[in-house]
XYZ file of N, CA and C in Angstrom:
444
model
N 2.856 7.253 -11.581
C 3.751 6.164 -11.938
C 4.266 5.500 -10.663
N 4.478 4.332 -10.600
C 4.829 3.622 -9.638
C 6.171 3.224 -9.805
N 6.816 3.929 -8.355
C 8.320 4.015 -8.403
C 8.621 3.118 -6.651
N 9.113 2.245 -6.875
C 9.679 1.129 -6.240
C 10.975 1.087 -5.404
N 11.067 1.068 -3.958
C 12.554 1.045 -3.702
C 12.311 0.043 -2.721
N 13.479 -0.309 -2.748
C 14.379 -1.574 -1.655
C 15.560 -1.277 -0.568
N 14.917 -0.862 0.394
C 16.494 -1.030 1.657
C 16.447 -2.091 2.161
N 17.699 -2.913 1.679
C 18.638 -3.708 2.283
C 18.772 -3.593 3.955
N 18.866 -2.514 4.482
C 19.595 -1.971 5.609
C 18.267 -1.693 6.706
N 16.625 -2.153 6.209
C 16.043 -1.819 6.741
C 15.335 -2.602 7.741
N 15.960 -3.679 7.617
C 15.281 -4.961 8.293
C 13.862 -6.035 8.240
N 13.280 -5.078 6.930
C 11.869 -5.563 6.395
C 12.233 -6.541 5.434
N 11.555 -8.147 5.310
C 11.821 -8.423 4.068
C 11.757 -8.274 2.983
N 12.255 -8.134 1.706
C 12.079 -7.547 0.632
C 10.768 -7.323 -0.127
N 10.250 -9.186 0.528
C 9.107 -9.338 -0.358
C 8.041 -8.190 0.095
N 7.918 -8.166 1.825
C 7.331 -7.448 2.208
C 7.188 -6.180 1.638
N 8.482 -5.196 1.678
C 8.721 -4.007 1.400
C 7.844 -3.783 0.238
N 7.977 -4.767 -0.351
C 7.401 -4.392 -1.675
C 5.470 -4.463 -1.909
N 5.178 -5.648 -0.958
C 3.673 -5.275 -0.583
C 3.772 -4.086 -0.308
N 3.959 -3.741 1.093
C 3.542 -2.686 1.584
C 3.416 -1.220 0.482
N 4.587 -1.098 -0.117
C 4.885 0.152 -1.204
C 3.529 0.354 -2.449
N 3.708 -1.324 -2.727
C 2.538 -1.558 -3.328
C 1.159 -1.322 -2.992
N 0.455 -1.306 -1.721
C -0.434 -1.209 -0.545
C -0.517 0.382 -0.829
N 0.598 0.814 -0.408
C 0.277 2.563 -0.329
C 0.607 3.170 -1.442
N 0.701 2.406 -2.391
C 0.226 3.500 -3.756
C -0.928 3.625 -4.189
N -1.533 2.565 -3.787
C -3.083 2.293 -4.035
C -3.621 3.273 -3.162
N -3.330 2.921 -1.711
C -3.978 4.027 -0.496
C -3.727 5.007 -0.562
N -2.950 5.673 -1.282
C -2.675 7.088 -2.340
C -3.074 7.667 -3.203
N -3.356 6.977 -4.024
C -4.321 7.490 -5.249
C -3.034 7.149 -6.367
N -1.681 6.561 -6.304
C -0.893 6.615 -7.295
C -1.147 5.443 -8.224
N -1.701 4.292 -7.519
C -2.267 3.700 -8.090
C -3.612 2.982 -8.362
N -4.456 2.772 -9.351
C -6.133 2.916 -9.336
C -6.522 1.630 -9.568
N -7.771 1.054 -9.314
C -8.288 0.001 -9.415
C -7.569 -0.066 -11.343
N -7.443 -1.630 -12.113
C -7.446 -1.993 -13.458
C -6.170 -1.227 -13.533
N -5.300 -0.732 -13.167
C -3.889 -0.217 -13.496
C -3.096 -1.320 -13.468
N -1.949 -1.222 -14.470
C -1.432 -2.371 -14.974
C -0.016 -2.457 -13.872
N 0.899 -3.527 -13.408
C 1.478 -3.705 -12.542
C 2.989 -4.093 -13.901
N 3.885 -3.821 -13.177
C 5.161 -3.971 -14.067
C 5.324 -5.436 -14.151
N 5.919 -6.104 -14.845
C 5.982 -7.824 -14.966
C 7.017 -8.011 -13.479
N 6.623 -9.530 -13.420
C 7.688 -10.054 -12.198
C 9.113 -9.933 -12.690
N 9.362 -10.480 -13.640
C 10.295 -10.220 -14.613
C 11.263 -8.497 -14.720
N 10.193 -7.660 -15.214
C 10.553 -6.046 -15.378
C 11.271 -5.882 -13.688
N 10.185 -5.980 -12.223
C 10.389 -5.139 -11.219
C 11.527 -6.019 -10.826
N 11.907 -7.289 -11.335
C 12.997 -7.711 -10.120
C 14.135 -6.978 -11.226
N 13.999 -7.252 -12.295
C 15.133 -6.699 -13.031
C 16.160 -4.772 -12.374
N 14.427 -4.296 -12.469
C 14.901 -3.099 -12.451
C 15.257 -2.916 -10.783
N 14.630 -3.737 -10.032
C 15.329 -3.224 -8.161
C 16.274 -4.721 -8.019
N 17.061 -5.211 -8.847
C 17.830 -5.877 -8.931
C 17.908 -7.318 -7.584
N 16.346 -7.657 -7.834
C 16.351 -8.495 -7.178
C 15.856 -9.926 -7.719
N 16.053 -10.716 -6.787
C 15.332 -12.465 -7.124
C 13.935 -12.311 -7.824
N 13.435 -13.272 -9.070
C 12.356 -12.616 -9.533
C 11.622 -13.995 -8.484
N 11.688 -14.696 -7.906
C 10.782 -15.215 -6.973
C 10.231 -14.356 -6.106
N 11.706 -13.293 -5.393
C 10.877 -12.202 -4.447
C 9.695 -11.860 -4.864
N 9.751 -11.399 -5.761
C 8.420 -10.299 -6.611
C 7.460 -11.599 -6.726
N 7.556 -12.644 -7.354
C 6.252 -13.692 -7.676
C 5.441 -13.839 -6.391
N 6.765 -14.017 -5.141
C 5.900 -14.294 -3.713
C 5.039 -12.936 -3.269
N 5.195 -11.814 -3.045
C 5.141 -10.653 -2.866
C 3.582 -10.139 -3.915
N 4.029 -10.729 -5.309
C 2.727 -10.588 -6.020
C 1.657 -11.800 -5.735
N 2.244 -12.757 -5.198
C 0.883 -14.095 -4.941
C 0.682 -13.957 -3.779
N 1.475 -12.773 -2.669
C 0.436 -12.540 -1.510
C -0.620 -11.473 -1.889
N -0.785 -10.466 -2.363
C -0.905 -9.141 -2.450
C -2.178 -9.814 -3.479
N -2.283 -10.824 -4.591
C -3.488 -11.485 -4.831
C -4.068 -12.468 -4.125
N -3.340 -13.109 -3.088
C -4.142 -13.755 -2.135
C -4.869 -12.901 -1.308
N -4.754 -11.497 -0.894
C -5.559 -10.621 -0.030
C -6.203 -9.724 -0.866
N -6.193 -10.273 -2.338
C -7.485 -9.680 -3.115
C -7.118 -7.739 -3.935
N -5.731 -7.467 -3.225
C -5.166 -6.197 -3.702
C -4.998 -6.282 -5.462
N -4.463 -7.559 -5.719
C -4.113 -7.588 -7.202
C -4.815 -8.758 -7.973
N -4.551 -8.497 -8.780
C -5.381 -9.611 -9.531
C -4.182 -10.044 -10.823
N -4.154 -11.308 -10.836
C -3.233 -11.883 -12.565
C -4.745 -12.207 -13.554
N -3.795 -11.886 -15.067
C -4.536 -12.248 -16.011
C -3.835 -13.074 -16.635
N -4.228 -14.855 -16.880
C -2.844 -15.389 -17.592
C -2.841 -15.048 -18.839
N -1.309 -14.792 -19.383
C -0.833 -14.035 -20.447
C -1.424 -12.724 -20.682
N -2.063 -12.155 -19.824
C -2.435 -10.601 -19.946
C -1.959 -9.635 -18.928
N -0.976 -10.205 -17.772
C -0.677 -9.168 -16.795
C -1.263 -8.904 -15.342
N -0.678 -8.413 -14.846
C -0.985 -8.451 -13.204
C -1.688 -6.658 -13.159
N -2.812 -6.605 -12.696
C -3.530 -5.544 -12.459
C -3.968 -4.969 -10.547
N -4.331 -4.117 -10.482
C -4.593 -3.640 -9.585
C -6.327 -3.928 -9.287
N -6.876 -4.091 -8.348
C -7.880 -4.952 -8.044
C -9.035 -3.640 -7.915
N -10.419 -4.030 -8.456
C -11.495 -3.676 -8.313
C -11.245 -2.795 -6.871
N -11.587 -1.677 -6.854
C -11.626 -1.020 -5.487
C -12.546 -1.881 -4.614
N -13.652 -1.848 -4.740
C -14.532 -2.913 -4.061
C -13.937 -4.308 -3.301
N -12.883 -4.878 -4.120
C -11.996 -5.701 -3.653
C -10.910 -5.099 -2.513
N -10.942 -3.637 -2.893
C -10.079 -3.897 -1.997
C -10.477 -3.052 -0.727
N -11.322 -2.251 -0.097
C -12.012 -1.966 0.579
C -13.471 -2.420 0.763
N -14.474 -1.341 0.920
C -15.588 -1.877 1.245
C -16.306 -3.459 0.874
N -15.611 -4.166 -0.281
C -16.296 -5.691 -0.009
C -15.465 -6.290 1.177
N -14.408 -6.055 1.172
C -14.071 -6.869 2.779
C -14.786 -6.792 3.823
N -14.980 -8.276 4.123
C -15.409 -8.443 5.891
C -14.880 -8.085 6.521
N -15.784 -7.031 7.565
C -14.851 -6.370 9.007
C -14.111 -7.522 9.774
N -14.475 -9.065 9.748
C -13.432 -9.401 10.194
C -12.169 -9.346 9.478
N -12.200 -9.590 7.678
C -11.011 -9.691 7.134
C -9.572 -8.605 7.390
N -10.959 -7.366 7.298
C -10.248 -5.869 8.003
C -9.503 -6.048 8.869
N -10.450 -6.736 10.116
C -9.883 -6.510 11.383
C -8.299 -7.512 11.260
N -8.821 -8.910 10.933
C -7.391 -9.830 10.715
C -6.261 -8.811 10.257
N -6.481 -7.969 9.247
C -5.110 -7.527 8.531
C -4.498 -6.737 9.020
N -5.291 -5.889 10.164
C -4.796 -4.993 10.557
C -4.217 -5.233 12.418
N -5.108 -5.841 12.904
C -4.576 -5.894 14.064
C -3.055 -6.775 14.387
N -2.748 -7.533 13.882
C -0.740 -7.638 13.841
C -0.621 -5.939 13.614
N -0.564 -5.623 12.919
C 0.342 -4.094 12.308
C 0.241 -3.337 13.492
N -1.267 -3.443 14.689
C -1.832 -2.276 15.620
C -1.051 -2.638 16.798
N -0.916 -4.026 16.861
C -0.338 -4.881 18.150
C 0.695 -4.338 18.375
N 2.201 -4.481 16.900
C 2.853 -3.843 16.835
C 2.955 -2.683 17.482
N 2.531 -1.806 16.661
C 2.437 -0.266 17.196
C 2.484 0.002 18.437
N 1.118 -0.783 19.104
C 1.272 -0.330 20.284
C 2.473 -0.939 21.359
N 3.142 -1.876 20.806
C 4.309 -2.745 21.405
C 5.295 -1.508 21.200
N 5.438 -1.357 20.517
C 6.368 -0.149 20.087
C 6.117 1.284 20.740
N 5.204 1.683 20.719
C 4.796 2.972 21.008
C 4.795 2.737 23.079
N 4.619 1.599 23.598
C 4.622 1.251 24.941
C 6.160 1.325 25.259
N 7.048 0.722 24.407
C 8.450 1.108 24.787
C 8.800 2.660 24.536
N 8.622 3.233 23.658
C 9.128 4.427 23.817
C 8.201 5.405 24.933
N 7.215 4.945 25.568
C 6.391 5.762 26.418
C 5.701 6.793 25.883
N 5.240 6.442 24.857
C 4.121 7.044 24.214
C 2.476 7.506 25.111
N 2.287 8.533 25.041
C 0.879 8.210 25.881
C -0.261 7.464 24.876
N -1.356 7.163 25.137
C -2.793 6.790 24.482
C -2.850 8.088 23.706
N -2.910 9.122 23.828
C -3.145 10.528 23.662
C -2.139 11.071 21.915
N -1.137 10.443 22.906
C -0.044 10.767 21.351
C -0.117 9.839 20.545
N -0.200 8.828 21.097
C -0.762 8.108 19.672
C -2.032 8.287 18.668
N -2.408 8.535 19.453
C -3.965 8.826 18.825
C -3.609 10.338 17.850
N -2.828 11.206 18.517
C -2.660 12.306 17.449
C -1.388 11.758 16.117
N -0.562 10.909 16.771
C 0.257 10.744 15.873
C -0.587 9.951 14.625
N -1.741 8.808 14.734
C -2.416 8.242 13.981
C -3.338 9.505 13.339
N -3.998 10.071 13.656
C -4.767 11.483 13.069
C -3.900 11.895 12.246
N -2.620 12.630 12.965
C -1.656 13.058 11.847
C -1.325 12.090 10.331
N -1.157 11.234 10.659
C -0.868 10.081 9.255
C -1.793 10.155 8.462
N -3.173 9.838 9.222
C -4.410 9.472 8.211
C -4.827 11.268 7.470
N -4.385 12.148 8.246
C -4.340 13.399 7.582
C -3.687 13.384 6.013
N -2.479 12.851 6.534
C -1.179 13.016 5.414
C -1.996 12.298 4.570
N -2.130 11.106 4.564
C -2.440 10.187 3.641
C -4.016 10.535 2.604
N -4.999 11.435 3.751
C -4.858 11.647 2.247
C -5.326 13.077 1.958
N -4.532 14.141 2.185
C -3.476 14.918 1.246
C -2.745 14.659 0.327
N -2.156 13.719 0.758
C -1.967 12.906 -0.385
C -2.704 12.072 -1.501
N -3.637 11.377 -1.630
C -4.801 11.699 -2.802
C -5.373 12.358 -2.787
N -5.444 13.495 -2.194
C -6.260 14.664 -2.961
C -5.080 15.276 -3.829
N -3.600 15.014 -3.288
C -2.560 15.315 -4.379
C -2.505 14.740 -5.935
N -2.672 13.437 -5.840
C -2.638 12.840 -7.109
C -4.422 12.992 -8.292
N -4.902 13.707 -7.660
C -6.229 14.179 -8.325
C -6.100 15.351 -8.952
N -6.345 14.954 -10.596
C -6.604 16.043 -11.473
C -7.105 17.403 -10.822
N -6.747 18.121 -11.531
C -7.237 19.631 -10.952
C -8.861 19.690 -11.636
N -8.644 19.239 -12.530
C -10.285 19.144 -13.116
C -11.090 18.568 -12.757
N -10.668 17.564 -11.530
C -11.712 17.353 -10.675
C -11.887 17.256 -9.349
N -11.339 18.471 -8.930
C -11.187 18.711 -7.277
C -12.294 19.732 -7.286
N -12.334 20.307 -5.962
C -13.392 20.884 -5.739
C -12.736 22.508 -6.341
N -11.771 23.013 -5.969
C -11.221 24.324 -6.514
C -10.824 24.587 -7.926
N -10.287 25.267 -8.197
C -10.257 25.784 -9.588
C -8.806 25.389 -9.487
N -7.929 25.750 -8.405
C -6.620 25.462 -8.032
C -6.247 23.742 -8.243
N -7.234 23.302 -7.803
C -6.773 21.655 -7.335
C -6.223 21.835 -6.307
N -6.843 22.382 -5.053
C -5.973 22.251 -3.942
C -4.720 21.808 -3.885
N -3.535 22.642 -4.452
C -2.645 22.111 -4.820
C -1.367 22.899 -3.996
């Protein structure tokens, strides 16, 4: 289930916050290609915000092919294909290098080495997905457990 939060106090814009959350539920496994998205209407209601936030936030997130609208049928979660492997490595590269620039702008002020970053990025992409192998049925993991 897709559970939604908003800090005020965090300096991200809202609309953003809410891509991104949106972004990594997918890159999680919490949410799956054809999964249905709460109305613009429902999510501003329930995180008590502007329902434009959410319209802008949902007409970026289908401008980069993550979501898809159906008119009068609902906002869905996009063909996996859409949202990985059919992208052009340049589209890849566009989306990601702001976010890397960042990082490393950031990671250069605190005096990060090349080294720690590189483990701190290993570490994440670890987590992440431990984390879908978390949200995967036990009936279809490789153990009897569900690596769980």
């Amino acid at each position: 289930m897709l559970s939604l939060r908003i800090s005020a106090s965090s300096g991200v814009p809202v609309y953003l916050q809410l891509e991104q959350q949106i972004k990594q539920a997918i890159a999680s496994g919490v949410l799956h290609a054809g999964d249905p998205l709460p109305s613009t209407r429902r999510t501003a209601a329930d995180l008590r915000i502007n329902p434009n936030t959410v319209a802008r936030a949902f007409q970026n997130l289908e401008r980069e092919g993550v979501i898809r609208t159906v008119p009068g049928g609902g906002t869905f979660v996009a063909s996996l294909t859409a949202l990985g492997p059919g992208l052009l490595k340049a589209e890849k590269l566009r989306r990601l290098r702001p976010l890397v620039a960042q990082l490393a702008v950031e990671a250069s002020q605190l005096r990060f080495s090349s080294a720690d970053l590189h483990k701190l990025l290993d570490f994440e992409l670890q987590e992440l997905e431990q984390s879908r192998l978390s949200h995967i049925p036990p009936s279809t993991s490789d153990s009897p457990e569900g690596d769980q």
